[in-house]
Amino acid sequence: MRFMLLFSRQGKLRLQKWYTATAERDKKKMVRELMQVVLARKPKMCSFLEWRDLKIVYKRYASLYFCCAVEEQDNELITLEVIHRFVELLDKYFGSVCELDIIFNFEKAYFILDEFLMGGEIQDTSKKSVLKAIEQADLLQEVRKLPHNMLCF
Amino acid sequence: MPAVSKGDGMRGLAVFISDIRNCKSKEAEIKRINKELANIRSKFKGDKALDGYSKKKYVCKLLFIFLLGHDIDFGHMEAVNLLSSNKYTEKQIGYLFISVLVNSNSDLIRLINNGIKNDLASRNPTHMNLSLHCIANVGSREMAEAFAADIPRILVAGDTMDSVKQSAALCLLRLNRTSPDLVPMGEWTARVVHLLNDQHLGVVTSATSLITTLAQKSPDDFKTSVSLAIARLSRIVTSASIDLQDYTYYFVAAPWLSVKLLRLLQCYPPPEDGALRGRLTECLETILNKAQEPPKSKKVQHSNAKNAVLFEAIALIIHHDSEPTLLVRACNQLGQFLQHRETNLRYLALESMCTLASSEFSHEAVKTHIETVINALKTERDVSVRQRAVDLLYAMCDRSNAKQIVAEMLSYLETADYSIREEIVLKVAVLAEKYAVDYTWYVDTILNLIRVAGDQVSEEVWYRVIQIVINRDDVQGYAAKTVFEALQAPACHENLVKVGGYILGEFGNLIAGDSRSSPLVQFKLLHSKFHLCSVPTRALLLSAYIKFINLFPEVKATIQEVLRSDSQLRNADVELQQRAVEYLRLSTIASTDILATVLEEMPPFPERESSILAKLKRRKGPGNQPGAEEARQERERERERERSLNGSAEHREGGAAASAKSSPSVDVLSVAALPTNRPRPVSSVSLMQTPFLASCAAPSSLSAGPMTSLYPSADLLGPTGSPPSTGGSLLVDVFSDSLQAGPAPLDLAPPNTAVSEDNFSRFICKNNGVLFENQLLQIGLKSEYRQNLGRIYVFFGNKTSNQFLDFSSTVNCPDLLKTKLNVHTKPADPTIDAGAQLQQILNIECLEDFTPAPVLDIQFRYGGTLQNFGVKLPVMLNKFFQPTEMEAQDFFQRWKQLGAPQQEVQKIFKAKHPMDTEVTKAKIMGFGTALLDGVDPNPTNFVGAGVIHTKNTQVGCLLRLEPNTQAQMYRLTLRTSRDTVSQRLSDLLSEQF
């Protein structure tokens, strides 16, 4: 996988992960271009498209688009399920995840993605293993941390 | 504000994010961010040492700001500090910041590497994982250098935790992709392969990814992985779905791992060992069987995962291309998907069938689905699916169904989306040519193409139809008749006018017997389109007219009248004017015999691969190749290209090695084939495209090389040289062809930094034009000079359909020049998009008189190959001339003052170009001096005066040029106050005549 993007219906980028070195300027250009292409597509259209020399696999969950760029020979359907598994992981961690969770806890979203994908390849497909790694980290933290409800106001 | 925040809430961060979200405008957001940045900066700079938590919070805020799209130029140090924290989340944020924001700041990299090293050695699995993630995320060369040796050890060590093994495998994979030379696997190979047997499926999954990548590069080293992969696959495929517990995904057993194992097996041919092969066939059959079973769940995830494995299995079956039963079963399975209600599956089935069509075993089976595919073309609502259908039709086309398929594509073209029209046009053109039994059908098809999608019919297509008509005399009469009829339409596309003009010009005589298409009717028909056409087309029509004069003496007078009209003879366009003048003159003075020789029918074109095919091949994608054999070659080539892109050229399977060597240049070569393929109106017609005088003086020299040397004289008549790229103006085309013969071979051997100076001398007397051109790149210049200062606008045009990467263009002055000339460049953009143009500005200051020229060094990456060459920049001493007007008396007085022997340089030389007074005048003025009339007592001599401005001094120059038309010689005398200047100016100017 070359990169993964999460963006909203309004074209706001929520998460970006690049698995090959890309200049900041090129990234911005690609993101803009790709968002335009994907957002213009109608709901019933297929989830794959050719873009530059890459294959784009995307899926919309509520207000968020999850969009992966993979190589020519990569398997589209399994990429679609990579996206779904990532959504499941987020969902399990945040408890019925929504866009706001990803905005306010963007660093967590990155951590979860890192546990799941590394260098663009699946590291572990087991939901348990991935979440175990994340929760372990939270546990390490909570020994020292303030209670959750600090955040509620 | 959501209530959910697990683990470590950072209240300040949440407030900040909330503030940003509440900003009503972009300005408000920027204001809030700037406030925050100032705050963080002061905190970081403050005297009080920050505790880990605050540091983490601020670093996290910076990260958020960066991800919003703003630049961050501080905080790196604080992030690096976090790495050494012993609190996990602080460390984690530090690593995250670094992976997102790291730049190749070398001091920092060393500190980061230090942090990573500590964590790697910590034996704490969570810390080790963090550091491995960081290496994989950054993947820089420095990191590869520092850690490539440690990671394999961690990967295969017996006591490494499973999760760390997984990270280590993928980390190694990433480093292998970025710096393969630094990751020698040698001693680890066997133990890495053995990971396929690991108990932990997560480890096997990561290891399979790693092994696949490595096996693609050096298949021989990882051959043993085949049997292990088959064993593993077989166990998964036959397992009950619950056996694998957490690795079962919606009732599908380990779909990711299955797909990866099947990918790994695609690095190898079918196993030779019978038992192993049988076991694999069994697996593949089981997977195909499962597709027929009722689904275990209605969820789309279930069917996706199941079909992902199925498609990968089919990819392997196609790759092996050896088991007819499996191939046919695969084809039937895909056939079912073609009518599936899921758009995704229809898309993938079309795509996958494209490759099946190229197997001899399944080609016929694929063809049975033709109606379904045609139907898809008509009914699919998604353009990307229709695109796949077009690809598949193209791939399944053969002689038996070509007419049907071409007809369907043509009718689809009428309504097709603009984004895919050009490709369809190319495909139709290729199929029509390839499977044409009778060429009348071919001609009809191409004319139809122009009618339906004229704008998308590229030059290659209409060149090709002309090429074929010229080479096949059985179709010429039909072609003439058909274009004649097509041109009757009141509005026809300009491309049709071009084809029509060319064909009638060559073969109009074949239909002239019919009174309805008599010569005069033909001419009037063509001429009725003339005024609506662009300049290149009009130029072509003028050539057709002169051909008519030869073919049909009876219309000579009519045509001459047209040529003589003011709108031709005084046309503002130099090219048109020149043609009109020359053709008129030619038709008047040349005898019938000469006319017949000069305007003879075009000779056949050498048979080469179709230029259209070459163009189509350059477009990526599997469906671009009809016929089994070629498709396989193409696939092979694609694969080679991938491999060579991945950076390893040395490990390959034996058979592929030979073709592999040439692979990086394959693209370039096929591009190179293009310009030579098109109907080059060289031989006879090209005579007409150089200035008349020139062609009369040396007609025999025109066919080959000396074209270039003739050109400068044409140049002076007008700025024809400037845009020779696409327009199709024949003169310019011929010229650019002959140019390409020069610099092109240099580009094919990238390591040679050759300096091109072909066009250098053309710029001595002018400031604008094309400096350099090859198949990839065109460099144009516009320059202006005032006194000792100059500015050059350099335009780099990407002629290809791919991006140029890592582009750089710098000016190098030879040592001798450094103290005499200052050249300032602004760095150019690193990429040039396909077909785009990039501008670079050079500012030049002349300090002292000079002889050598600066060199423009150009470097870029095209299709994986580094291109590197130099072009001599036409900055010469005479550019800093200011003309000086003076009276005869003045002139002679100064002439005498500059009488010292070293101040004068005289040169006598033979004329290289026709001796034309107007041309000579233009050149002397172009050289930079004033042209002084009435100074020399002999009116045929030329006299000029000017002052060379340098920063340090000014040098007055006088020149005199005495032509001797009888002897075809010149004498050039230069007198200046400085001997080096006299010599240099004499050298420069004497080259021009």
PDB file of N, CA, C and O in Angstrom, chain A residues 17 25 29 41 45-47 50 73 75-76 81 84 88 93 103-104 108 111 114 118 121 123-126 128 137 141 144 151, chain B residues 5-6 8 87-89 92 133 137 166-167 177 206 246-247 249-250 260 263 301 304 308 312 344 348 351 382 388 830 833:
ATOM      1  N   LYS A  17      -1.608   8.665   6.012  1.00  0.00           N
ATOM      2  CA  LYS A  17      -0.463   7.830   6.350  1.00  0.00           C
ATOM      3  C   LYS A  17       0.216   7.467   5.038  1.00  0.00           C
ATOM      4  O   LYS A  17      -0.405   6.918   4.133  1.00  0.00           O
ATOM      5  N   ARG A  25       4.867  18.797  -0.571  1.00  0.00           N
ATOM      6  CA  ARG A  25       4.095  19.502  -1.583  1.00  0.00           C
ATOM      7  C   ARG A  25       3.329  18.514  -2.474  1.00  0.00           C
ATOM      8  O   ARG A  25       2.186  18.742  -2.823  1.00  0.00           O
ATOM      9  N   LYS A  29      -0.756  17.962  -3.063  1.00  0.00           N
ATOM     10  CA  LYS A  29      -1.336  17.955  -4.398  1.00  0.00           C
ATOM     11  C   LYS A  29      -2.139  16.668  -4.627  1.00  0.00           C
ATOM     12  O   LYS A  29      -3.263  16.697  -5.120  1.00  0.00           O
ATOM     13  N   ARG A  41     -17.690  10.855  -6.896  1.00  0.00           N
ATOM     14  CA  ARG A  41     -18.299   9.582  -7.315  1.00  0.00           C
ATOM     15  C   ARG A  41     -19.629   9.346  -6.604  1.00  0.00           C
ATOM     16  O   ARG A  41     -19.821   9.732  -5.464  1.00  0.00           O
ATOM     17  N   MET A  45     -21.425   3.462  -7.269  1.00  0.00           N
ATOM     18  CA  MET A  45     -20.290   3.149  -8.136  1.00  0.00           C
ATOM     19  C   MET A  45     -19.353   2.169  -7.462  1.00  0.00           C
ATOM     20  O   MET A  45     -19.404   1.964  -6.258  1.00  0.00           O
ATOM     21  N   CYS A  46     -18.474   1.580  -8.257  1.00  0.00           N
ATOM     22  CA  CYS A  46     -17.618   0.569  -7.663  1.00  0.00           C
ATOM     23  C   CYS A  46     -16.532   1.228  -6.815  1.00  0.00           C
ATOM     24  O   CYS A  46     -16.234   2.408  -6.975  1.00  0.00           O
ATOM     25  N   SER A  47     -15.964   0.464  -5.920  1.00  0.00           N
ATOM     26  CA  SER A  47     -15.060   1.034  -4.926  1.00  0.00           C
ATOM     27  C   SER A  47     -13.624   1.149  -5.416  1.00  0.00           C
ATOM     28  O   SER A  47     -12.739   1.460  -4.640  1.00  0.00           O
ATOM     29  N   GLU A  50      -8.786   3.579 -11.153  1.00  0.00           N
ATOM     30  CA  GLU A  50      -7.384   3.761 -11.516  1.00  0.00           C
ATOM     31  C   GLU A  50      -7.072   5.238 -11.408  1.00  0.00           C
ATOM     32  O   GLU A  50      -7.845   6.074 -11.883  1.00  0.00           O
ATOM     33  N   GLN A  73      -0.665  -4.623  -8.825  1.00  0.00           N
ATOM     34  CA  GLN A  73      -0.902  -6.058  -8.679  1.00  0.00           C
ATOM     35  C   GLN A  73      -1.573  -6.411  -7.348  1.00  0.00           C
ATOM     36  O   GLN A  73      -1.802  -7.573  -7.065  1.00  0.00           O
ATOM     37  N   ASN A  75      -4.413  -6.799  -4.379  1.00  0.00           N
ATOM     38  CA  ASN A  75      -5.766  -7.337  -4.382  1.00  0.00           C
ATOM     39  C   ASN A  75      -6.754  -6.290  -3.863  1.00  0.00           C
ATOM     40  O   ASN A  75      -6.675  -5.850  -2.718  1.00  0.00           O
ATOM     41  N   GLU A  76      -7.687  -5.921  -4.700  1.00  0.00           N
ATOM     42  CA  GLU A  76      -8.615  -4.841  -4.343  1.00  0.00           C
ATOM     43  C   GLU A  76      -9.550  -5.237  -3.206  1.00  0.00           C
ATOM     44  O   GLU A  76      -9.762  -4.465  -2.277  1.00  0.00           O
ATOM     45  N   GLU A  81     -11.237  -4.905   2.701  1.00  0.00           N
ATOM     46  CA  GLU A  81     -11.412  -5.478   4.034  1.00  0.00           C
ATOM     47  C   GLU A  81     -10.343  -4.985   5.010  1.00  0.00           C
ATOM     48  O   GLU A  81     -10.555  -4.996   6.211  1.00  0.00           O
ATOM     49  N   HIS A  84     -12.083  -2.115   6.277  1.00  0.00           N
ATOM     50  CA  HIS A  84     -13.140  -2.479   7.209  1.00  0.00           C
ATOM     51  C   HIS A  84     -12.563  -2.909   8.557  1.00  0.00           C
ATOM     52  O   HIS A  84     -13.080  -2.534   9.613  1.00  0.00           O
ATOM     53  N   GLU A  88     -13.284  -1.408  12.188  1.00  0.00           N
ATOM     54  CA  GLU A  88     -13.692  -2.221  13.335  1.00  0.00           C
ATOM     55  C   GLU A  88     -12.797  -1.966  14.538  1.00  0.00           C
ATOM     56  O   GLU A  88     -13.264  -1.887  15.678  1.00  0.00           O
ATOM     57  N   TYR A  93     -12.198   0.256  19.853  1.00  0.00           N
ATOM     58  CA  TYR A  93     -11.399   1.045  20.797  1.00  0.00           C
ATOM     59  C   TYR A  93     -12.193   2.221  21.340  1.00  0.00           C
ATOM     60  O   TYR A  93     -12.244   2.456  22.538  1.00  0.00           O
ATOM     61  N   ILE A 103     -11.036  13.080  15.200  1.00  0.00           N
ATOM     62  CA  ILE A 103     -10.487  14.443  15.244  1.00  0.00           C
ATOM     63  C   ILE A 103      -9.810  14.696  16.587  1.00  0.00           C
ATOM     64  O   ILE A 103      -8.681  15.168  16.656  1.00  0.00           O
ATOM     65  N   PHE A 104     -10.518  14.359  17.657  1.00  0.00           N
ATOM     66  CA  PHE A 104      -9.989  14.713  18.966  1.00  0.00           C
ATOM     67  C   PHE A 104      -8.919  13.747  19.468  1.00  0.00           C
ATOM     68  O   PHE A 104      -8.125  14.098  20.319  1.00  0.00           O
ATOM     69  N   LYS A 108      -4.377   8.723  18.741  1.00  0.00           N
ATOM     70  CA  LYS A 108      -4.765   7.325  18.998  1.00  0.00           C
ATOM     71  C   LYS A 108      -5.051   6.618  17.677  1.00  0.00           C
ATOM     72  O   LYS A 108      -4.689   5.451  17.490  1.00  0.00           O
ATOM     73  N   PHE A 111      -1.951   5.567  16.290  1.00  0.00           N
ATOM     74  CA  PHE A 111      -1.345   4.421  16.982  1.00  0.00           C
ATOM     75  C   PHE A 111      -2.012   3.120  16.553  1.00  0.00           C
ATOM     76  O   PHE A 111      -1.354   2.117  16.308  1.00  0.00           O
ATOM     77  N   ASP A 114      -0.920   2.171  13.165  1.00  0.00           N
ATOM     78  CA  ASP A 114       0.457   1.668  13.186  1.00  0.00           C
ATOM     79  C   ASP A 114       0.529   0.226  13.680  1.00  0.00           C
ATOM     80  O   ASP A 114       1.336  -0.556  13.196  1.00  0.00           O
ATOM     81  N   MET A 118       1.947  -1.777   8.848  1.00  0.00           N
ATOM     82  CA  MET A 118       3.302  -1.259   9.004  1.00  0.00           C
ATOM     83  C   MET A 118       3.980  -1.330   7.651  1.00  0.00           C
ATOM     84  O   MET A 118       3.924  -2.350   6.970  1.00  0.00           O
ATOM     85  N   GLU A 121       1.984  -2.836   4.882  1.00  0.00           N
ATOM     86  CA  GLU A 121       1.535  -4.228   4.878  1.00  0.00           C
ATOM     87  C   GLU A 121       0.830  -4.524   6.198  1.00  0.00           C
ATOM     88  O   GLU A 121       1.133  -3.920   7.224  1.00  0.00           O
ATOM     89  N   GLN A 123       0.163  -6.022   9.571  1.00  0.00           N
ATOM     90  CA  GLN A 123       1.039  -6.593  10.576  1.00  0.00           C
ATOM     91  C   GLN A 123       0.348  -7.728  11.309  1.00  0.00           C
ATOM     92  O   GLN A 123       0.890  -8.795  11.499  1.00  0.00           O
ATOM     93  N   ASP A 124      -0.869  -7.467  11.692  1.00  0.00           N
ATOM     94  CA  ASP A 124      -1.627  -8.541  12.309  1.00  0.00           C
ATOM     95  C   ASP A 124      -3.081  -8.354  11.964  1.00  0.00           C
ATOM     96  O   ASP A 124      -3.595  -7.245  11.989  1.00  0.00           O
ATOM     97  N   THR A 125      -3.745  -9.446  11.618  1.00  0.00           N
ATOM     98  CA  THR A 125      -5.132  -9.299  11.211  1.00  0.00           C
ATOM     99  C   THR A 125      -6.065  -9.617  12.356  1.00  0.00           C
ATOM    100  O   THR A 125      -7.265  -9.471  12.247  1.00  0.00           O
ATOM    101  N   SER A 126      -5.476 -10.060  13.439  1.00  0.00           N
ATOM    102  CA  SER A 126      -6.326 -10.395  14.571  1.00  0.00           C
ATOM    103  C   SER A 126      -6.676  -9.137  15.339  1.00  0.00           C
ATOM    104  O   SER A 126      -5.813  -8.362  15.736  1.00  0.00           O
ATOM    105  N   LYS A 128      -7.866  -8.926  18.237  1.00  0.00           N
ATOM    106  CA  LYS A 128      -7.420  -9.021  19.631  1.00  0.00           C
ATOM    107  C   LYS A 128      -5.981  -8.557  19.780  1.00  0.00           C
ATOM    108  O   LYS A 128      -5.662  -7.743  20.644  1.00  0.00           O
ATOM    109  N   ALA A 137      -0.772  -0.127  26.194  1.00  0.00           N
ATOM    110  CA  ALA A 137      -0.170   1.194  26.283  1.00  0.00           C
ATOM    111  C   ALA A 137      -1.006   2.104  27.163  1.00  0.00           C
ATOM    112  O   ALA A 137      -0.479   2.840  27.994  1.00  0.00           O
ATOM    113  N   GLN A 141      -0.183   3.957  30.862  1.00  0.00           N
ATOM    114  CA  GLN A 141      -0.397   5.362  31.106  1.00  0.00           C
ATOM    115  C   GLN A 141      -1.236   5.593  32.353  1.00  0.00           C
ATOM    116  O   GLN A 141      -0.940   6.445  33.178  1.00  0.00           O
ATOM    117  N   ARG A 144      -0.589   6.427  36.013  1.00  0.00           N
ATOM    118  CA  ARG A 144      -0.131   7.736  36.402  1.00  0.00           C
ATOM    119  C   ARG A 144      -1.167   8.820  36.135  1.00  0.00           C
ATOM    120  O   ARG A 144      -1.058   9.933  36.610  1.00  0.00           O
ATOM    121  N   LEU A 151     -12.121  15.257  30.747  1.00  0.00           N
ATOM    122  CA  LEU A 151     -12.335  15.801  29.421  1.00  0.00           C
ATOM    123  C   LEU A 151     -13.750  16.294  29.190  1.00  0.00           C
ATOM    124  O   LEU A 151     -14.031  16.971  28.219  1.00  0.00           O
TER     125      LEU A 151
ATOM    126  N   SER B   5     -12.512   9.674  25.698  1.00  0.00           N
ATOM    127  CA  SER B   5     -11.084   9.770  25.455  1.00  0.00           C
ATOM    128  C   SER B   5     -10.452   8.773  26.375  1.00  0.00           C
ATOM    129  O   SER B   5     -10.603   8.835  27.569  1.00  0.00           O
ATOM    130  N   LYS B   6      -9.795   7.840  25.742  1.00  0.00           N
ATOM    131  CA  LYS B   6      -9.262   6.772  26.569  1.00  0.00           C
ATOM    132  C   LYS B   6      -7.861   7.101  27.040  1.00  0.00           C
ATOM    133  O   LYS B   6      -7.162   7.896  26.441  1.00  0.00           O
ATOM    134  N   ASP B   8      -4.941   8.515  28.145  1.00  0.00           N
ATOM    135  CA  ASP B   8      -4.344   9.766  28.566  1.00  0.00           C
ATOM    136  C   ASP B   8      -5.065  10.931  27.926  1.00  0.00           C
ATOM    137  O   ASP B   8      -4.794  11.295  26.802  1.00  0.00           O
ATOM    138  N   LYS B  87       8.245   7.003  30.120  1.00  0.00           N
ATOM    139  CA  LYS B  87       6.784   6.847  30.068  1.00  0.00           C
ATOM    140  C   LYS B  87       6.389   6.489  28.649  1.00  0.00           C
ATOM    141  O   LYS B  87       6.728   7.185  27.694  1.00  0.00           O
ATOM    142  N   TYR B  88       5.630   5.430  28.558  1.00  0.00           N
ATOM    143  CA  TYR B  88       5.322   4.898  27.248  1.00  0.00           C
ATOM    144  C   TYR B  88       4.639   5.923  26.343  1.00  0.00           C
ATOM    145  O   TYR B  88       5.040   6.139  25.205  1.00  0.00           O
ATOM    146  N   THR B  89       3.595   6.599  26.854  1.00  0.00           N
ATOM    147  CA  THR B  89       2.845   7.490  25.961  1.00  0.00           C
ATOM    148  C   THR B  89       3.680   8.691  25.530  1.00  0.00           C
ATOM    149  O   THR B  89       3.479   9.217  24.442  1.00  0.00           O
ATOM    150  N   GLN B  92       5.738   7.443  22.864  1.00  0.00           N
ATOM    151  CA  GLN B  92       4.900   7.175  21.704  1.00  0.00           C
ATOM    152  C   GLN B  92       4.630   8.448  20.899  1.00  0.00           C
ATOM    153  O   GLN B  92       4.729   8.459  19.674  1.00  0.00           O
ATOM    154  N   HIS B 133       8.579   0.517  14.513  1.00  0.00           N
ATOM    155  CA  HIS B 133       7.590   1.291  13.752  1.00  0.00           C
ATOM    156  C   HIS B 133       8.203   2.556  13.206  1.00  0.00           C
ATOM    157  O   HIS B 133       7.971   2.942  12.070  1.00  0.00           O
ATOM    158  N   ASN B 137       8.430   3.656   9.455  1.00  0.00           N
ATOM    159  CA  ASN B 137       7.718   4.846   8.991  1.00  0.00           C
ATOM    160  C   ASN B 137       8.641   5.820   8.284  1.00  0.00           C
ATOM    161  O   ASN B 137       8.277   6.400   7.278  1.00  0.00           O
ATOM    162  N   GLN B 166       6.862  -9.703  14.284  1.00  0.00           N
ATOM    163  CA  GLN B 166       6.022  -9.155  13.219  1.00  0.00           C
ATOM    164  C   GLN B 166       6.519  -7.784  12.787  1.00  0.00           C
ATOM    165  O   GLN B 166       6.671  -7.501  11.607  1.00  0.00           O
ATOM    166  N   SER B 167       6.782  -6.936  13.790  1.00  0.00           N
ATOM    167  CA  SER B 167       7.278  -5.599  13.460  1.00  0.00           C
ATOM    168  C   SER B 167       8.611  -5.684  12.744  1.00  0.00           C
ATOM    169  O   SER B 167       8.856  -4.966  11.779  1.00  0.00           O
ATOM    170  N   ARG B 177      12.837  -2.213   0.627  1.00  0.00           N
ATOM    171  CA  ARG B 177      12.279  -1.464  -0.501  1.00  0.00           C
ATOM    172  C   ARG B 177      13.039  -0.174  -0.735  1.00  0.00           C
ATOM    173  O   ARG B 177      13.249   0.225  -1.866  1.00  0.00           O
ATOM    174  N   SER B 206       3.098 -11.501   8.505  1.00  0.00           N
ATOM    175  CA  SER B 206       4.142 -10.505   8.258  1.00  0.00           C
ATOM    176  C   SER B 206       5.290 -11.121   7.476  1.00  0.00           C
ATOM    177  O   SER B 206       5.816 -10.520   6.543  1.00  0.00           O
ATOM    178  N   ASP B 246      -9.192 -16.224  16.004  1.00  0.00           N
ATOM    179  CA  ASP B 246      -9.230 -14.803  15.720  1.00  0.00           C
ATOM    180  C   ASP B 246      -8.780 -14.475  14.296  1.00  0.00           C
ATOM    181  O   ASP B 246      -8.947 -13.361  13.826  1.00  0.00           O
ATOM    182  N   TYR B 247      -8.192 -15.432  13.617  1.00  0.00           N
ATOM    183  CA  TYR B 247      -7.749 -15.171  12.252  1.00  0.00           C
ATOM    184  C   TYR B 247      -8.811 -15.552  11.236  1.00  0.00           C
ATOM    185  O   TYR B 247      -8.585 -15.477  10.044  1.00  0.00           O
ATOM    186  N   TYR B 249     -12.098 -14.484   9.513  1.00  0.00           N
ATOM    187  CA  TYR B 249     -12.712 -13.176   9.293  1.00  0.00           C
ATOM    188  C   TYR B 249     -14.046 -13.391   8.606  1.00  0.00           C
ATOM    189  O   TYR B 249     -14.085 -13.863   7.473  1.00  0.00           O
ATOM    190  N   TYR B 250     -15.110 -13.111   9.301  1.00  0.00           N
ATOM    191  CA  TYR B 250     -16.447 -13.323   8.749  1.00  0.00           C
ATOM    192  C   TYR B 250     -16.569 -14.696   8.082  1.00  0.00           C
ATOM    193  O   TYR B 250     -16.901 -14.811   6.908  1.00  0.00           O
ATOM    194  N   LYS B 260      -1.855 -13.496   0.627  1.00  0.00           N
ATOM    195  CA  LYS B 260      -0.407 -13.262   0.595  1.00  0.00           C
ATOM    196  C   LYS B 260       0.346 -14.506   0.117  1.00  0.00           C
ATOM    197  O   LYS B 260       1.305 -14.401  -0.652  1.00  0.00           O
ATOM    198  N   ARG B 263       0.015 -14.774  -3.487  1.00  0.00           N
ATOM    199  CA  ARG B 263       0.886 -13.777  -4.143  1.00  0.00           C
ATOM    200  C   ARG B 263       2.325 -14.280  -4.185  1.00  0.00           C
ATOM    201  O   ARG B 263       3.012 -14.137  -5.191  1.00  0.00           O
ATOM    202  N   GLN B 301     -18.718  -8.308   3.969  1.00  0.00           N
ATOM    203  CA  GLN B 301     -17.340  -8.634   4.363  1.00  0.00           C
ATOM    204  C   GLN B 301     -17.042 -10.104   4.096  1.00  0.00           C
ATOM    205  O   GLN B 301     -15.942 -10.454   3.688  1.00  0.00           O
ATOM    206  N   ASN B 304     -16.632 -10.459   0.306  1.00  0.00           N
ATOM    207  CA  ASN B 304     -15.396  -9.794  -0.120  1.00  0.00           C
ATOM    208  C   ASN B 304     -14.169 -10.627   0.215  1.00  0.00           C
ATOM    209  O   ASN B 304     -13.285 -10.820  -0.611  1.00  0.00           O
ATOM    210  N   ALA B 308     -11.829 -12.233  -2.418  1.00  0.00           N
ATOM    211  CA  ALA B 308     -10.450 -11.758  -2.501  1.00  0.00           C
ATOM    212  C   ALA B 308      -9.531 -12.955  -2.701  1.00  0.00           C
ATOM    213  O   ALA B 308      -8.634 -12.933  -3.546  1.00  0.00           O
ATOM    214  N   GLU B 312      -7.376 -13.935  -6.132  1.00  0.00           N
ATOM    215  CA  GLU B 312      -5.932 -14.135  -6.063  1.00  0.00           C
ATOM    216  C   GLU B 312      -5.581 -15.528  -6.589  1.00  0.00           C
ATOM    217  O   GLU B 312      -4.559 -15.718  -7.253  1.00  0.00           O
ATOM    218  N   ASN B 344     -18.565  -3.984  -7.685  1.00  0.00           N
ATOM    219  CA  ASN B 344     -17.156  -4.299  -7.467  1.00  0.00           C
ATOM    220  C   ASN B 344     -16.754  -5.604  -8.139  1.00  0.00           C
ATOM    221  O   ASN B 344     -15.683  -5.709  -8.727  1.00  0.00           O
ATOM    222  N   LEU B 348     -14.041  -6.285 -11.155  1.00  0.00           N
ATOM    223  CA  LEU B 348     -12.882  -7.162 -11.018  1.00  0.00           C
ATOM    224  C   LEU B 348     -12.932  -8.309 -12.017  1.00  0.00           C
ATOM    225  O   LEU B 348     -11.898  -8.735 -12.539  1.00  0.00           O
ATOM    226  N   GLU B 351     -11.743  -7.068 -15.250  1.00  0.00           N
ATOM    227  CA  GLU B 351     -10.305  -6.838 -15.200  1.00  0.00           C
ATOM    228  C   GLU B 351      -9.538  -8.154 -15.277  1.00  0.00           C
ATOM    229  O   GLU B 351      -8.576  -8.295 -16.027  1.00  0.00           O
ATOM    230  N   ASP B 382     -21.120   3.150 -14.220  1.00  0.00           N
ATOM    231  CA  ASP B 382     -19.858   3.671 -13.689  1.00  0.00           C
ATOM    232  C   ASP B 382     -18.799   3.645 -14.787  1.00  0.00           C
ATOM    233  O   ASP B 382     -18.506   2.596 -15.360  1.00  0.00           O
ATOM    234  N   ARG B 388     -13.169  -0.852 -18.060  1.00  0.00           N
ATOM    235  CA  ARG B 388     -12.715  -2.250 -17.993  1.00  0.00           C
ATOM    236  C   ARG B 388     -13.322  -3.059 -19.134  1.00  0.00           C
ATOM    237  O   ARG B 388     -12.687  -3.924 -19.713  1.00  0.00           O
ATOM    238  N   PRO B 830      10.963  20.410  -8.956  1.00  0.00           N
ATOM    239  CA  PRO B 830      11.535  19.075  -9.135  1.00  0.00           C
ATOM    240  C   PRO B 830      10.693  18.157 -10.033  1.00  0.00           C
ATOM    241  O   PRO B 830      11.147  17.084 -10.386  1.00  0.00           O
ATOM    242  N   ASP B 833       5.038  17.730 -15.023  1.00  0.00           N
ATOM    243  CA  ASP B 833       3.960  16.808 -15.357  1.00  0.00           C
ATOM    244  C   ASP B 833       3.976  16.483 -16.843  1.00  0.00           C
ATOM    245  O   ASP B 833       4.548  17.216 -17.649  1.00  0.00           O
TER     246      ASP B 833
END
